[in-house]
Short mmCIF file of C-alpha atoms and ligand atoms in Angstrom, two decimals:
data_model
loop_
_atom_site.label_atom_id
_atom_site.label_comp_id
_atom_site.label_asym_id
_atom_site.label_seq_id
_atom_site.Cartn_x
_atom_site.Cartn_y
_atom_site.Cartn_z
CA UNK B 1 -100.62 47.21 -96.73
CA UNK B 2 -99.83 46.13 -93.16
CA UNK B 3 -96.53 47.36 -91.69
CA UNK B 4 -94.53 45.42 -89.11
CA UNK B 5 -92.89 48.23 -87.17
CA UNK B 6 -89.99 48.60 -84.75
CA UNK B 7 -90.43 48.38 -80.98
CA UNK B 8 -88.53 51.14 -79.18
CA UNK B 9 -88.83 52.09 -75.50
CA UNK B 10 -91.91 49.92 -75.04
CA UNK B 11 -93.78 51.35 -78.04
CA UNK B 12 -94.43 50.71 -81.71
CA UNK B 13 -92.25 53.01 -83.75
CA UNK B 14 -91.62 53.98 -87.37
CA UNK B 15 -88.19 54.83 -88.74
CA UNK B 16 -86.03 54.24 -91.82
CA UNK B 17 -86.76 55.39 -95.34
CA UNK B 18 -86.61 51.97 -97.04
CA UNK B 19 -88.89 48.92 -96.69
CA UNK B 20 -88.73 45.22 -97.50
CA UNK B 21 -91.53 42.83 -98.53
CA UNK B 22 -92.68 40.08 -96.19
CA UNK B 23 -94.13 37.22 -98.23
CA UNK B 24 -96.69 34.54 -97.56
CA UNK B 25 -94.67 31.56 -98.89
CA UNK B 26 -97.84 29.49 -99.28
CA UNK B 27 -99.13 31.62 -102.15
CA UNK B 28 -96.24 33.90 -103.03
CA UNK B 29 -98.13 37.09 -102.15
CA UNK B 30 -96.66 40.07 -100.29
CA UNK B 31 -98.53 40.14 -96.98
CA UNK B 32 -96.76 43.04 -95.22
CA UNK B 33 -93.94 45.56 -95.39
CA UNK B 34 -91.19 45.89 -92.85
CA UNK B 35 -89.30 49.18 -92.46
CA UNK B 36 -85.52 48.96 -92.70
CA UNK B 37 -84.07 51.03 -89.88
CA UNK B 38 -80.91 53.13 -89.92
CA UNK B 39 -78.27 54.47 -87.53
CA UNK B 40 -80.57 57.28 -86.30
CA UNK B 41 -83.18 54.72 -85.27
CA UNK B 42 -80.55 52.62 -83.53
CA UNK B 43 -79.44 55.72 -81.59
CA UNK B 44 -82.98 56.07 -80.25
CA UNK B 45 -82.98 52.45 -79.13
CA UNK B 46 -79.56 52.82 -77.50
CA UNK B 47 -80.71 55.95 -75.63
CA UNK B 48 -83.73 54.06 -74.27
CA UNK B 49 -81.53 51.09 -73.34
CA UNK B 50 -79.04 53.31 -71.54
CA UNK B 51 -81.83 54.97 -69.59
CA UNK B 52 -83.33 51.66 -68.44
CA UNK B 53 -80.36 49.33 -67.95
CA UNK B 54 -78.77 50.56 -64.68
CA UNK B 55 -82.00 50.15 -62.74
CA UNK B 56 -82.66 46.74 -64.30
CA UNK B 57 -79.14 45.57 -63.39
CA UNK B 58 -79.69 46.82 -59.85
CA UNK B 59 -83.02 44.95 -59.56
CA UNK B 60 -82.38 41.86 -57.47
CA UNK B 61 -82.12 38.66 -59.53
CA UNK B 62 -85.18 37.08 -57.93
CA UNK B 63 -87.31 39.99 -59.14
CA UNK B 64 -85.75 39.78 -62.58
CA UNK B 65 -86.61 36.06 -62.60
CA UNK B 66 -90.25 36.88 -61.83
CA UNK B 67 -90.50 38.78 -65.11
CA UNK B 68 -89.30 35.64 -66.90
CA UNK B 69 -91.84 33.45 -65.09
CA UNK B 70 -94.60 35.81 -66.22
CA UNK B 71 -93.18 36.10 -69.74
CA UNK B 72 -93.20 32.30 -70.06
CA UNK B 73 -96.90 32.23 -69.03
CA UNK B 74 -97.80 34.91 -71.57
CA UNK B 75 -95.94 33.21 -74.42
CA UNK B 76 -97.62 29.90 -73.56
CA UNK B 77 -101.03 31.59 -73.58
CA UNK B 78 -100.21 33.17 -76.97
CA UNK B 79 -98.77 29.96 -78.46
CA UNK B 80 -101.37 29.38 -81.17
CA UNK B 81 -101.27 32.98 -82.35
CA UNK B 82 -97.45 32.95 -82.42
CA UNK B 83 -97.36 29.63 -84.28
CA UNK B 84 -99.84 30.86 -86.92
CA UNK B 85 -97.89 34.09 -87.35
CA UNK B 86 -94.61 32.21 -87.63
CA UNK B 87 -95.89 29.69 -90.17
CA UNK B 88 -97.51 32.36 -92.32
CA UNK B 89 -94.18 34.19 -92.80
CA UNK B 90 -91.68 31.30 -92.67
CA UNK B 91 -93.71 28.51 -94.29
CA UNK B 92 -92.96 25.76 -91.77
CA UNK B 93 -95.96 23.67 -90.66
CA UNK B 94 -97.82 24.78 -87.52
CA UNK B 95 -96.62 21.90 -85.33
CA UNK B 96 -93.04 22.79 -86.25
CA UNK B 97 -93.70 26.46 -85.41
CA UNK B 98 -94.97 25.44 -81.98
CA UNK B 99 -91.69 23.54 -81.53
CA UNK B 100 -89.75 26.66 -82.56
CA UNK B 101 -91.51 28.69 -79.83
CA UNK B 102 -91.19 25.88 -77.27
CA UNK B 103 -87.41 25.45 -77.79
CA UNK B 104 -87.06 29.18 -77.10
CA UNK B 105 -89.26 28.89 -74.02
CA UNK B 106 -86.94 26.17 -72.70
CA UNK B 107 -84.22 28.84 -72.52
CA UNK B 108 -86.63 31.23 -70.80
CA UNK B 109 -87.26 28.51 -68.17
CA UNK B 110 -83.51 28.31 -67.60
CA UNK B 111 -83.50 32.09 -67.12
CA UNK B 112 -86.10 31.74 -64.35
CA UNK B 113 -83.25 30.22 -62.33
CA UNK B 114 -80.98 33.25 -62.76
CA UNK B 115 -80.54 33.91 -58.99
CA UNK B 116 -78.81 30.55 -58.64
CA UNK B 117 -76.80 30.88 -61.85
CA UNK B 118 -75.34 34.30 -60.96
CA UNK B 119 -74.15 33.40 -57.45
CA UNK B 120 -70.45 33.68 -58.31
CA UNK B 121 -67.49 32.05 -56.55
CA UNK B 122 -65.97 32.60 -53.12
CA UNK B 123 -62.79 31.50 -51.37
CA UNK B 124 -62.46 32.12 -47.69
CA UNK B 125 -58.90 32.43 -46.36
CA UNK B 126 -57.04 32.57 -49.68
CA UNK B 127 -54.20 34.13 -47.64
CA UNK B 128 -53.81 35.44 -44.10
CA UNK B 129 -57.06 37.31 -43.45
CA UNK B 130 -57.76 37.39 -47.16
CA UNK B 131 -60.94 36.32 -48.93
CA UNK B 132 -61.54 36.31 -52.66
CA UNK B 133 -64.84 36.45 -54.44
CA UNK B 134 -65.93 36.87 -58.03
CA UNK B 135 -69.13 38.16 -59.53
CA UNK B 136 -70.59 38.30 -63.01
CA UNK B 137 -71.66 41.76 -64.10
CA UNK B 138 -73.64 42.60 -67.25
CA UNK B 139 -71.95 44.07 -70.33
CA UNK B 140 -74.54 46.89 -70.39
CA UNK B 141 -76.21 46.76 -73.79
CA UNK B 142 -76.22 43.59 -75.90
CA UNK B 143 -77.50 43.12 -79.44
CA UNK B 144 -78.71 40.08 -81.37
CA UNK B 145 -78.92 39.59 -85.14
CA UNK B 146 -81.00 36.57 -86.07
CA UNK B 147 -81.77 34.42 -89.16
CA UNK B 148 -85.14 33.66 -90.72
CA UNK B 149 -85.25 29.96 -89.96
CA UNK B 150 -86.03 30.05 -86.19
CA UNK B 151 -87.68 33.44 -85.61
CA UNK B 152 -88.83 32.50 -82.08
CA UNK B 153 -86.17 30.14 -80.70
CA UNK B 154 -83.01 31.99 -81.70
CA UNK B 155 -84.08 35.44 -80.42
CA UNK B 156 -84.98 33.76 -77.08
CA UNK B 157 -81.58 31.94 -77.01
CA UNK B 158 -80.04 35.39 -76.99
CA UNK B 159 -82.25 37.86 -75.18
CA UNK B 160 -83.15 35.42 -72.39
CA UNK B 161 -79.67 35.02 -70.87
CA UNK B 162 -78.62 38.58 -71.79
CA UNK B 163 -81.56 40.24 -70.04
CA UNK B 164 -81.67 37.82 -67.11
CA UNK B 165 -78.03 38.70 -66.45
CA UNK B 166 -78.92 42.41 -66.21
CA UNK B 167 -78.31 43.73 -69.73
CA UNK B 168 -80.59 45.72 -71.99
CA UNK B 169 -81.02 44.00 -75.35
CA UNK B 170 -81.58 45.25 -78.91
CA UNK B 171 -82.80 42.61 -81.36
CA UNK B 172 -82.46 42.88 -85.13
CA UNK B 173 -84.50 39.96 -86.46
CA UNK B 174 -84.53 38.64 -90.02
CA UNK B 175 -86.42 40.98 -92.30
CA UNK B 176 -88.04 37.91 -93.91
CA UNK B 177 -90.19 36.92 -90.90
CA UNK B 178 -90.10 39.76 -88.34
CA UNK B 179 -93.57 39.47 -86.74
CA UNK B 180 -92.86 36.86 -84.06
CA UNK B 181 -89.76 38.58 -82.59
CA UNK B 182 -91.70 41.84 -82.60
CA UNK B 183 -94.59 40.20 -80.70
CA UNK B 184 -92.20 38.63 -78.16
CA UNK B 185 -90.87 42.08 -77.26
CA UNK B 186 -94.41 43.31 -76.67
CA UNK B 187 -95.13 40.31 -74.40
CA UNK B 188 -91.95 40.98 -72.44
CA UNK B 189 -93.21 44.46 -71.54
CA UNK B 190 -96.63 43.01 -70.69
CA UNK B 191 -94.82 40.60 -68.35
CA UNK B 192 -93.39 43.54 -66.41
CA UNK B 193 -90.11 43.94 -68.30
CA UNK B 194 -89.14 47.64 -68.14
CA UNK B 195 -89.45 49.66 -71.33
CA UNK B 196 -86.09 49.87 -73.10
CA UNK B 197 -84.83 46.50 -71.82
CA UNK B 198 -85.99 44.49 -74.86
CA UNK B 199 -86.31 46.43 -78.11
CA UNK B 200 -86.64 45.40 -81.73
CA UNK B 201 -85.07 47.32 -84.59
CA UNK B 202 -86.06 46.03 -88.02
CA UNK B 203 -83.54 46.22 -90.82
CA UNK B 204 -80.94 44.70 -93.10
CA UNK B 205 -77.19 45.20 -93.60
CA UNK B 206 -77.40 48.94 -92.88
CA UNK B 207 -78.78 48.25 -89.40
CA UNK B 208 -76.34 45.38 -88.82
CA UNK B 209 -73.41 47.69 -89.60
CA UNK B 210 -74.81 50.41 -87.32
CA UNK B 211 -75.02 47.84 -84.48
CA UNK B 212 -71.48 46.59 -85.09
CA UNK B 213 -70.07 50.12 -85.07
CA UNK B 214 -72.06 51.56 -82.15
CA UNK B 215 -69.69 52.31 -79.27
CA UNK B 216 -72.35 51.81 -76.56
CA UNK B 217 -73.10 48.19 -77.53
CA UNK B 218 -70.82 45.83 -75.61
CA UNK B 219 -71.68 42.43 -77.08
CA UNK B 220 -73.19 41.11 -80.31
CA UNK B 221 -74.60 37.66 -80.90
CA UNK B 222 -75.21 36.65 -84.51
CA UNK B 223 -76.74 33.57 -86.14
CA UNK B 224 -76.94 33.24 -89.92
CA UNK B 225 -74.91 32.11 -92.91
CA UNK B 226 -71.14 31.68 -92.57
CA UNK B 227 -69.80 34.43 -94.82
CA UNK B 228 -71.95 37.00 -93.05
CA UNK B 229 -71.13 35.47 -89.64
CA UNK B 230 -67.44 35.88 -90.39
CA UNK B 231 -67.94 39.46 -91.54
CA UNK B 232 -69.95 40.29 -88.40
CA UNK B 233 -67.32 38.68 -86.19
CA UNK B 234 -64.42 40.62 -87.76
CA UNK B 235 -66.17 43.99 -87.84
CA UNK B 236 -67.57 43.66 -84.31
CA UNK B 237 -64.26 42.57 -82.80
CA UNK B 238 -62.44 45.39 -84.63
CA UNK B 239 -64.85 47.79 -82.92
CA UNK B 240 -63.82 46.35 -79.54
CA UNK B 241 -66.92 44.24 -78.89
CA UNK B 242 -67.42 40.75 -77.63
CA UNK B 243 -68.88 38.78 -80.58
CA UNK B 244 -70.24 35.27 -81.05
CA UNK B 245 -71.27 34.50 -84.64
CA UNK B 246 -72.85 31.17 -85.56
CA UNK B 247 -72.78 30.24 -89.25
CA UNK B 248 -73.99 27.61 -91.70
CA UNK B 249 -73.81 23.85 -91.59
CA UNK B 250 -73.65 20.62 -93.55
CA UNK B 251 -74.46 17.91 -91.04
CA UNK B 252 -73.69 14.26 -91.79
CA UNK B 253 -75.53 11.16 -90.58
CA UNK B 254 -73.25 8.11 -90.48
CA UNK B 255 -75.10 4.80 -90.90
CA UNK B 256 -73.15 1.79 -89.66
CA UNK B 257 -73.94 -1.66 -91.11
CA UNK B 258 -75.54 -2.76 -87.81
CA UNK B 259 -77.94 0.22 -87.57
CA UNK B 260 -81.70 -0.28 -87.34
CA UNK B 261 -82.46 0.91 -90.88
CA UNK B 262 -86.20 1.36 -90.38
CA UNK B 263 -85.47 3.70 -87.51
CA UNK B 264 -82.76 5.46 -89.54
CA UNK B 265 -85.11 6.05 -92.48
CA UNK B 266 -87.79 7.45 -90.21
CA UNK B 267 -85.25 9.71 -88.46
CA UNK B 268 -83.62 10.77 -91.71
CA UNK B 269 -86.88 11.70 -93.43
CA UNK B 270 -87.69 14.18 -90.68
CA UNK B 271 -84.15 15.47 -90.26
CA UNK B 272 -83.44 15.93 -93.98
CA UNK B 273 -86.81 17.19 -95.20
CA UNK B 274 -88.51 18.66 -92.09
CA UNK B 275 -88.96 22.44 -92.31
CA UNK B 276 -88.06 22.03 -96.02
CA UNK B 277 -84.45 21.42 -94.96
CA UNK B 278 -84.16 24.99 -93.64
CA UNK B 279 -82.56 24.02 -90.32
CA UNK B 280 -78.95 24.49 -89.33
CA UNK B 281 -79.23 21.11 -87.59
CA UNK B 282 -80.85 19.35 -90.56
CA UNK B 283 -79.17 16.16 -91.82
CA UNK B 284 -78.67 16.80 -95.55
CA UNK B 285 -75.86 14.23 -95.96
CA UNK B 286 -76.16 10.53 -95.18
CA UNK B 287 -73.06 8.34 -95.17
CA UNK B 288 -73.84 4.61 -95.31
CA UNK B 289 -70.80 2.50 -94.41
CA UNK B 290 -70.27 -0.29 -96.94
CA UNK B 291 -72.01 -0.90 -100.29
CA UNK B 292 -74.47 -3.35 -98.74
CA UNK B 293 -75.64 -0.74 -96.22
CA UNK B 294 -75.95 1.86 -99.00
CA UNK B 295 -78.14 -0.38 -101.16
CA UNK B 296 -80.40 -1.47 -98.30
CA UNK B 297 -80.76 2.14 -97.08
CA UNK B 298 -81.61 3.47 -100.53
CA UNK B 299 -84.21 0.78 -101.04
CA UNK B 300 -85.95 1.78 -97.80
CA UNK B 301 -85.54 5.52 -98.36
CA UNK B 302 -87.29 5.63 -101.73
CA UNK B 303 -90.81 4.66 -100.55
CA UNK B 304 -90.39 6.94 -97.49
CA UNK B 305 -89.61 9.88 -99.77
CA UNK B 306 -92.48 8.94 -102.04
CA UNK B 307 -94.83 9.10 -99.03
CA UNK B 308 -93.78 12.62 -98.00
CA UNK B 309 -96.61 15.12 -98.19
CA UNK B 310 -95.68 18.66 -99.13
CA UNK B 311 -98.43 21.14 -98.29
CA UNK B 312 -99.34 24.59 -97.11
CA UNK B 313 -98.13 25.39 -93.61
CA UNK B 314 -101.68 25.10 -92.19
CA UNK B 315 -102.13 21.56 -93.59
CA UNK B 316 -102.09 19.33 -90.50
CA UNK B 317 -101.09 16.30 -92.56
CA UNK B 318 -98.21 17.96 -94.40
CA UNK B 319 -94.67 16.87 -93.50
CA UNK B 320 -93.25 20.15 -94.66
CA UNK B 321 -94.29 23.41 -96.30
CA UNK B 322 -92.83 25.91 -98.76
CA UNK B 323 -89.37 27.48 -98.50
CA UNK B 324 -89.15 31.06 -97.34
CA UNK B 325 -89.14 33.01 -100.62
CA UNK B 326 -88.76 32.81 -104.40
CA UNK B 327 -85.05 33.71 -104.31
CA UNK B 328 -84.33 30.85 -101.91
CA UNK B 329 -86.40 28.43 -104.01
CA UNK B 330 -84.32 29.34 -107.04
CA UNK B 331 -81.09 28.97 -105.07
CA UNK B 332 -82.02 25.43 -103.95
CA UNK B 333 -83.05 24.44 -107.48
CA UNK B 334 -79.78 25.83 -108.86
CA UNK B 335 -77.87 23.64 -106.40
CA UNK B 336 -79.81 20.59 -107.60
CA UNK B 337 -78.79 21.42 -111.16
CA UNK B 338 -75.19 21.90 -110.03
CA UNK B 339 -75.23 18.42 -108.45
CA UNK B 340 -76.45 16.94 -111.75
CA UNK B 341 -73.77 18.84 -113.69
CA UNK B 342 -71.10 17.58 -111.31
CA UNK B 343 -72.07 13.98 -112.03
CA UNK B 344 -74.04 12.99 -108.92
CA UNK B 345 -76.98 10.66 -109.57
CA UNK B 346 -80.30 12.50 -109.05
CA UNK B 347 -82.52 9.63 -107.89
CA UNK B 348 -85.53 11.78 -106.92
CA UNK B 349 -85.98 15.24 -108.48
CA UNK B 350 -88.06 17.69 -106.42
CA UNK B 351 -87.87 20.50 -108.95
CA UNK B 352 -90.98 21.51 -110.82
CA UNK B 353 -93.25 20.50 -107.95
CA UNK B 354 -96.50 22.47 -107.82
CA UNK B 355 -99.25 22.32 -105.25
CA UNK B 356 -102.70 22.47 -106.80
CA UNK B 357 -104.41 25.74 -105.92
CA UNK B 358 -101.11 27.20 -104.69
CA UNK B 359 -99.18 27.38 -107.93
CA UNK B 360 -97.41 30.60 -106.91
CA UNK B 361 -96.26 29.22 -103.53
CA UNK B 362 -92.56 28.56 -102.95
CA UNK B 363 -92.78 24.76 -102.86
CA UNK B 364 -90.01 22.30 -103.68
CA UNK B 365 -90.53 18.54 -103.67
CA UNK B 366 -88.03 16.27 -101.89
CA UNK B 367 -84.83 15.44 -103.80
CA UNK B 368 -82.39 12.57 -103.31
CA UNK B 369 -78.87 12.33 -104.74
CA UNK B 370 -76.71 9.20 -104.69
CA UNK B 371 -73.01 8.78 -105.47
CA UNK B 372 -72.18 12.28 -104.26
CA UNK B 373 -68.41 12.76 -103.92
CA UNK B 374 -66.51 14.95 -101.42
CA UNK B 375 -64.89 16.99 -104.22
CA UNK B 376 -68.27 18.23 -105.52
CA UNK B 377 -69.27 21.84 -104.79
CA UNK B 378 -72.83 20.70 -104.07
CA UNK B 379 -71.38 18.59 -101.23
CA UNK B 380 -69.04 21.26 -99.89
CA UNK B 381 -71.65 24.02 -99.68
CA UNK B 382 -74.85 24.32 -97.67
CA UNK B 383 -77.99 23.91 -99.83
CA UNK B 384 -80.55 24.62 -97.06
CA UNK B 385 -83.44 22.94 -98.87
CA UNK B 386 -85.27 19.57 -99.04
CA UNK B 387 -82.31 17.78 -100.63
CA UNK B 388 -80.62 14.65 -99.23
CA UNK B 389 -77.23 13.56 -100.53
CA UNK B 390 -75.86 10.03 -100.15
CA UNK B 391 -72.07 9.88 -99.88
CA UNK B 392 -70.93 6.25 -99.73
CA UNK B 393 -68.02 5.34 -97.43
CA UNK B 394 -66.13 2.08 -97.55
CA UNK B 395 -65.44 1.85 -93.81
CA UNK B 396 -65.75 3.59 -90.43
CA UNK B 397 -62.51 5.58 -90.85
CA UNK B 398 -63.64 7.07 -94.14
CA UNK B 399 -67.05 7.89 -92.65
CA UNK B 400 -65.39 9.60 -89.67
CA UNK B 401 -63.12 11.63 -91.96
CA UNK B 402 -65.93 13.11 -94.06
CA UNK B 403 -67.59 15.34 -91.41
CA UNK B 404 -64.24 15.89 -89.69
CA UNK B 405 -62.69 17.42 -92.81
CA UNK B 406 -65.77 19.31 -93.98
CA UNK B 407 -65.54 23.12 -93.74
CA UNK B 408 -68.62 23.16 -91.49
CA UNK B 409 -68.73 21.49 -88.09
CA UNK B 410 -72.13 22.18 -86.59
CA UNK B 411 -73.77 18.81 -85.94
CA UNK B 412 -73.27 15.15 -86.83
CA UNK B 413 -75.02 11.88 -86.02
CA UNK B 414 -74.05 8.23 -85.98
CA UNK B 415 -76.59 5.40 -86.19
CA UNK B 416 -75.34 2.13 -84.76
CA UNK B 417 -75.98 -0.58 -82.16
CA UNK B 418 -72.27 -0.77 -81.37
CA UNK B 419 -71.37 1.20 -78.23
CA UNK B 420 -67.66 1.09 -78.93
CA UNK B 421 -68.04 2.53 -82.46
CA UNK B 422 -70.34 5.25 -81.14
CA UNK B 423 -67.95 6.19 -78.35
CA UNK B 424 -64.96 6.24 -80.67
CA UNK B 425 -66.89 8.41 -83.13
CA UNK B 426 -68.01 10.91 -80.49
CA UNK B 427 -64.44 11.22 -79.17
CA UNK B 428 -62.72 11.68 -82.49
CA UNK B 429 -65.10 13.56 -84.80
CA UNK B 430 -64.14 17.19 -85.49
CA UNK B 431 -67.65 18.62 -85.03
CA UNK B 432 -69.30 20.57 -82.18
CA UNK B 433 -72.57 18.68 -81.52
CA UNK B 434 -72.87 14.91 -81.82
CA UNK B 435 -75.95 12.67 -81.88
CA UNK B 436 -75.76 8.96 -81.14
CA UNK B 437 -78.91 7.49 -82.68
CA UNK B 438 -80.28 11.05 -82.35
CA UNK B 439 -80.68 12.70 -85.76
CA UNK B 440 -80.95 16.34 -84.66
CA UNK B 441 -78.73 16.68 -81.58
CA UNK B 442 -79.75 20.19 -80.54
CA UNK B 443 -78.62 20.37 -76.91
CA UNK B 444 -81.25 21.08 -74.22
CA UNK B 445 -81.45 24.64 -72.89
CA UNK B 446 -79.27 24.08 -69.81
CA UNK B 447 -76.43 22.74 -71.96
CA UNK B 448 -75.18 24.96 -74.76
CA UNK B 449 -75.41 25.16 -78.54
CA UNK B 450 -72.49 25.78 -80.86
CA UNK B 451 -70.63 24.30 -83.80
CA UNK B 452 -66.97 24.24 -84.81
CA UNK B 453 -64.94 25.42 -87.81
CA UNK B 454 -66.91 27.69 -90.19
CA UNK B 455 -70.12 27.00 -88.26
CA UNK B 456 -69.14 29.36 -85.44
CA UNK B 457 -66.77 32.30 -84.99
CA UNK B 458 -65.90 33.34 -81.45
CA UNK B 459 -65.41 31.03 -78.53
CA UNK B 460 -68.63 30.99 -76.53
CA UNK B 461 -71.74 28.95 -77.28
CA UNK B 462 -75.40 29.97 -77.12
CA UNK B 463 -77.52 29.52 -73.95
CA UNK B 464 -76.83 27.44 -70.83
CA UNK B 465 -73.85 28.60 -68.76
CA UNK B 466 -71.97 29.54 -71.94
CA UNK B 467 -74.70 32.07 -72.74
CA UNK B 468 -74.46 33.57 -69.26
CA UNK B 469 -70.68 33.81 -69.64
CA UNK B 470 -71.00 35.56 -72.97
CA UNK B 471 -73.35 38.24 -71.64
CA UNK B 472 -71.38 38.96 -68.45
CA UNK B 473 -67.92 40.13 -67.37
CA UNK B 474 -66.22 38.56 -64.38
CA UNK B 475 -65.08 40.87 -61.62
CA UNK B 476 -62.86 39.37 -58.92
CA UNK B 477 -62.44 41.04 -55.53
CA UNK B 478 -59.55 40.25 -53.19
CA UNK B 479 -60.32 41.65 -49.74
CA UNK B 480 -58.40 42.02 -46.50
CA UNK B 481 -59.60 43.60 -43.29
CA UNK B 482 -56.41 44.36 -41.30
CA UNK B 483 -56.60 44.35 -37.52
CA UNK B 484 -54.29 47.39 -37.30
CA UNK B 485 -51.30 45.55 -35.74
CA UNK B 486 -49.07 45.39 -38.87
CA UNK B 487 -45.73 47.23 -38.62
CA UNK B 488 -45.70 50.56 -40.45
CA UNK B 489 -42.37 49.82 -42.16
CA UNK B 490 -43.26 46.62 -43.97
CA UNK B 491 -40.51 45.75 -46.48
CA UNK B 492 -42.63 42.83 -47.76
CA UNK B 493 -44.99 45.36 -49.34
CA UNK B 494 -42.35 45.89 -52.04
CA UNK B 495 -42.42 42.26 -53.12
CA UNK B 496 -45.16 40.81 -55.34
CA UNK B 497 -47.59 39.23 -52.87
CA UNK B 498 -47.86 35.44 -52.83
CA UNK B 499 -50.06 33.22 -50.71
CA UNK B 500 -47.17 30.86 -49.88
P1 NAD G 601 -78.43 35.31 -93.42
O1 NAD G 601 -76.98 35.20 -93.16
O2 NAD G 601 -78.90 35.67 -94.78
O3 NAD G 601 -79.09 36.40 -92.44
C1 NAD G 601 -78.84 36.41 -91.06
C2 NAD G 601 -78.96 37.85 -90.56
O4 NAD G 601 -77.95 38.64 -91.17
C3 NAD G 601 -80.30 38.51 -90.86
O5 NAD G 601 -80.71 39.23 -89.73
C4 NAD G 601 -79.97 39.44 -92.02
O6 NAD G 601 -80.76 40.60 -92.04
C5 NAD G 601 -78.52 39.79 -91.79
N1 NAD G 601 -77.79 40.05 -93.03
C6 NAD G 601 -78.09 39.58 -94.28
N2 NAD G 601 -77.18 40.01 -95.16
C7 NAD G 601 -76.28 40.76 -94.49
C8 NAD G 601 -75.08 41.46 -94.86
N3 NAD G 601 -74.65 41.45 -96.12
N4 NAD G 601 -74.40 42.10 -93.90
C9 NAD G 601 -74.82 42.09 -92.63
N5 NAD G 601 -75.95 41.44 -92.22
C10 NAD G 601 -76.66 40.77 -93.13
O7 NAD G 601 -79.08 33.92 -92.94
P2 NAD G 601 -80.56 33.40 -93.16
O8 NAD G 601 -80.76 33.05 -94.59
O9 NAD G 601 -81.53 34.31 -92.51
O10 NAD G 601 -80.51 32.06 -92.27
C11 NAD G 601 -80.05 30.84 -92.76
C12 NAD G 601 -78.60 30.61 -92.40
O11 NAD G 601 -78.44 30.65 -90.99
C13 NAD G 601 -78.12 29.22 -92.81
O12 NAD G 601 -76.82 29.35 -93.29
C14 NAD G 601 -78.17 28.43 -91.52
O13 NAD G 601 -77.30 27.32 -91.47
C15 NAD G 601 -77.74 29.48 -90.55
N6 NAD G 601 -78.13 29.13 -89.19
C16 NAD G 601 -77.15 28.77 -88.33
C17 NAD G 601 -77.47 28.39 -87.05
C18 NAD G 601 -76.40 28.03 -86.07
O14 NAD G 601 -76.68 28.05 -84.89
N7 NAD G 601 -75.21 27.71 -86.50
C19 NAD G 601 -78.81 28.40 -86.64
C20 NAD G 601 -79.79 28.78 -87.56
C21 NAD G 601 -79.44 29.16 -88.84
#
């Protein structure tokens, strides 16, 4: 059986006495094993990082940028291989896997501009003969812990800015689809990245805890489900680290009575069911405003759902593929049952779906619930599957309140032709990322990504300038070059200096 190993100091490496299965979600088979590393393995990675980081930080930023330019070229050249690898472990269709890699590459492009980004601030003449300047210095060693659902994009969100800013980086990818992150580390070394600057340690909770407790690691970035994000945040901060921990989501799409419903249905189908709903920026809740809007929307949604093609991840015509593993399939189906038990109306039932010739694959058909109420558990919690819930609102205020009061606050969208309603919504909604007639408002790489409430713990977003801030410390220098004429007995020296 194939083993997907660790990548330490520029080389493939074994380590850890336990392993985990990596499935092919298309047919349910185990296609590889991944070793689960331990604290001893992490120590080896930290040693290599400590050996390499000072020289990397001292390398001028233009030279560091050149490694990113080359890395981008190599990833682009390897795109088809990466997309195949990604789809075979995750289950998302190939075109979606290419998008996963490309969204990560967008962040790498931003990192190519690191000389400009790191220029710092300067004030000449802040006082008599006094100049002040600030610089951003790397934390030293950073670590990233990533989820299964974007195995290319999310690692690049993290290691791009961290490494460009002069840190060494240790990545602990999801044990469910570890091949793509592992391959990215190899390509980074091929691009001229020094050994020890980007390393991959495979593992599960044991490795996560070792990272959180390791005194040499200065910052930890986490993306995953909320309970674990909260745990990572608390344990990392208690150990004196800087931590950002992004969690789960339950994004709402508000449909105003004046919205273009054909456009909404097309947008919703992709945003609710694309990638089998396994996206933190999916739209699993739609909120039509007014009964008339709800009825018209439902009427248009039903044939669109009927037309969805569920297939293996290599099927070019499939809209979405299988979910990641059998445990997740069961979890999603249990949530559908919970919704039924709670009294929501199951209009389309995706359970029991089988794909001919792939009966053991982890497929779930699309499901649609209507008359979902805010007090239902199936509304409050993240399902993370191909399930769309309709929650009817009587007016704009009620529609605005639903996402604002929900425990998660990652993304939200409003569909309308009314600029005033859209503006009002964007101003007042208690959610971190807002789309106006944009169903999946993932910000571009040079802005930053982050939700509110239980969707993110810590105060700094991913990528863009926020990412650079997270991976660096500010040092501020106040300098004076006296001309030697000051009196020796200067009583003013005993008073706190002011610039007045
Ligand atoms: P997960 O929380 O199960 O796993 C995330 C990481 O945590 C993995 O590397 C895993 O090995 C590790 N982990 C698992 N159990 C752990 C434990 N008990 N202690 C310490 N570490 C542990 O998440 P997942 O299923 O891989 O990913 C899906 C989740 O991620 C969803 O909730 C989704 O909304 C969320 N997500 C959020 C964002 C965002 O930016 N907010 C983006 C993508 C995914």
